[in-house]
Amino acid sequence: MQQIARSVALALNTLPKPHRVMLGSLTAMTLAVAIWQPLITHHDQNKETLVRKIELEASQHLTGTDASEPDDQTTPLPDDDLPADQKETESTQYAKEYTVSSGDTLSSVLNQYGIDLSNINALVGSDGALRNLNVGQSLNWQVTADGELDTLDWEISRRETRHYTRRPNGTYSMERQLQQGEWQDNRLAGTVKGSFASSAQQAGLSASEIASVIKALQWQMDFRKLRSGDQFSTIFSREVLAGKRMQSQLQAVRVRSAGKDYYAFRAEDGKFYDQNASGLAKGFLRFPTAKTYRVSSNFNPRRQNPVTGRITPHRGVDFAVPIGTPVLATGDGEVVVANAKGGAAGKYVAIRHGRQYMTRYMHLSRLLVKPGQKVKRGDRIALSGNTGRSTGPHLHFEIWINNQAVNPLTAKLPRMEGLTGKERKTYLAQVKAWQSQLTF
Ligand SMILES: [Zn+2]
């Protein structure tokens, strides 16, 4: 009976796409859709699945097959004693359920139950993946009255089952059945005490969920600067399949820090926007100057020093810029270095943009910013110069992505425009619903 109950549960969970069960006023309606849809649109398919599994269970009782012992082909079947005219009506087909254990192969499993090698070869011919069974997977198969392997179900994981059916010509067709769990929206909120990560963990967020919150708000705020008493509220869609959490997706987040609210919401395109449907990553300028200047030395991680002969990576690009040219921040961010003393780099500035990006500007003559200062894209941060180890007036410019220097002239930089038109309208309606749920 456990098998049947599980089959019913799986059938109900077989949704064509993730269904997000919303909290609040949408709950009842969405739930109705989630339950209604598989039963209506896949009515026949699910009915078949159920009937087949139930038959399977029943026929198992009839033949009394035992998982620990192969069928003995020499022992007469119970219906051998039946009169010949009754044999026609009694099915002699049987079904078997098997859990793969260490050392099993498809042919070793099926062979011990008397399945012909030609059937096994035809199966593998239809799907070579059957050569790689894993411990714990389950196999269910049915044999016809004349001993041919009729169908085989290979439950690869909770997510995927492959169903093989014998064709009249002896080959097998394969059908994949992907099980989708139920998506449910969860509101998780808390108050910061100590670090954000530990506070969020206390509120029930997993490590990857915490990372997704920090990433969604990376352009607006620095989580390391949250203070005790700051508040956060999040909505995650979590997929639950057979009682286990499969995956999770951040839908909406609100953080209140020092009395100010920061928001990010996921749009249909999977990207995050703020409460006004504006893009959160504001995009970068390609060049740190108002005009473009000649490149005097390219980015070259394998550059050989002409004097010493050593490999000294050139982690940026040099522009032939006259001394005193205004140098601009190429993106919104925070100044992390404003070094006026100068070593080889001369006077230089480094700016952090969100979590992944950093830009650096070297050989400057005068600094116009201080460490910790917030800057906007296009702000003047310094005047160019010829300080440090430099053979002439130039601006050395670097872009780092995830702690790796990249070519500033070709690097992929975030460009996020806001939503417009219909997408914007849909998004703002969704934001309204979410905002009312993002309570502390
Ligand atoms: Zn350089």
JSON list of N, CA, C and O and ligand atoms in Angstrom, two decimals, residues 297 303 314 316-318 363 394 396, ligand 1:
[
{"chain": "A", "resi": 297, "resn": "SER", "atom": "N", "xyz": [49.53, 51.10, -23.93]},
{"chain": "A", "resi": 297, "resn": "SER", "atom": "CA", "xyz": [49.95, 49.74, -23.62]},
{"chain": "A", "resi": 297, "resn": "SER", "atom": "C", "xyz": [48.72, 48.91, -23.28]},
{"chain": "A", "resi": 297, "resn": "SER", "atom": "O", "xyz": [47.89, 49.33, -22.46]},
{"chain": "A", "resi": 303, "resn": "ARG", "atom": "N", "xyz": [53.01, 39.81, -20.07]},
{"chain": "A", "resi": 303, "resn": "ARG", "atom": "CA", "xyz": [53.95, 40.80, -20.62]},
{"chain": "A", "resi": 303, "resn": "ARG", "atom": "C", "xyz": [55.37, 40.59, -20.08]},
{"chain": "A", "resi": 303, "resn": "ARG", "atom": "O", "xyz": [55.57, 40.36, -18.89]},
{"chain": "A", "resi": 314, "resn": "HIS", "atom": "N", "xyz": [50.77, 42.81, -17.12]},
{"chain": "A", "resi": 314, "resn": "HIS", "atom": "CA", "xyz": [50.20, 44.15, -17.18]},
{"chain": "A", "resi": 314, "resn": "HIS", "atom": "C", "xyz": [48.71, 43.98, -16.98]},
{"chain": "A", "resi": 314, "resn": "HIS", "atom": "O", "xyz": [47.99, 43.59, -17.90]},
{"chain": "A", "resi": 316, "resn": "GLY", "atom": "N", "xyz": [46.28, 45.90, -16.52]},
{"chain": "A", "resi": 316, "resn": "GLY", "atom": "CA", "xyz": [45.33, 46.93, -16.93]},
{"chain": "A", "resi": 316, "resn": "GLY", "atom": "C", "xyz": [45.65, 47.42, -18.32]},
{"chain": "A", "resi": 316, "resn": "GLY", "atom": "O", "xyz": [46.41, 46.79, -19.06]},
{"chain": "A", "resi": 317, "resn": "VAL", "atom": "N", "xyz": [45.08, 48.56, -18.64]},
{"chain": "A", "resi": 317, "resn": "VAL", "atom": "CA", "xyz": [45.34, 49.16, -19.94]},
{"chain": "A", "resi": 317, "resn": "VAL", "atom": "C", "xyz": [45.83, 50.58, -19.68]},
{"chain": "A", "resi": 317, "resn": "VAL", "atom": "O", "xyz": [45.41, 51.22, -18.72]},
{"chain": "A", "resi": 318, "resn": "ASP", "atom": "N", "xyz": [46.82, 51.03, -20.49]},
{"chain": "A", "resi": 318, "resn": "ASP", "atom": "CA", "xyz": [47.35, 52.39, -20.32]},
{"chain": "A", "resi": 318, "resn": "ASP", "atom": "C", "xyz": [46.77, 53.29, -21.40]},
{"chain": "A", "resi": 318, "resn": "ASP", "atom": "O", "xyz": [46.78, 52.93, -22.58]},
{"chain": "A", "resi": 363, "resn": "HIS", "atom": "N", "xyz": [48.91, 56.11, -11.24]},
{"chain": "A", "resi": 363, "resn": "HIS", "atom": "CA", "xyz": [49.85, 57.16, -11.71]},
{"chain": "A", "resi": 363, "resn": "HIS", "atom": "C", "xyz": [49.18, 58.53, -11.73]},
{"chain": "A", "resi": 363, "resn": "HIS", "atom": "O", "xyz": [49.48, 59.36, -12.59]},
{"chain": "A", "resi": 394, "resn": "HIS", "atom": "N", "xyz": [50.46, 59.07, -18.25]},
{"chain": "A", "resi": 394, "resn": "HIS", "atom": "CA", "xyz": [49.43, 58.13, -18.71]},
{"chain": "A", "resi": 394, "resn": "HIS", "atom": "C", "xyz": [48.52, 57.74, -17.56]},
{"chain": "A", "resi": 394, "resn": "HIS", "atom": "O", "xyz": [48.85, 57.96, -16.39]},
{"chain": "A", "resi": 396, "resn": "HIS", "atom": "N", "xyz": [46.79, 54.44, -15.96]},
{"chain": "A", "resi": 396, "resn": "HIS", "atom": "CA", "xyz": [46.71, 52.98, -15.94]},
{"chain": "A", "resi": 396, "resn": "HIS", "atom": "C", "xyz": [45.37, 52.61, -15.28]},
{"chain": "A", "resi": 396, "resn": "HIS", "atom": "O", "xyz": [45.09, 53.03, -14.17]},
{"chain": "B", "resi": 1, "resn": "ZN", "atom": "ZN", "xyz": [49.91, 50.31, -17.10]}
]
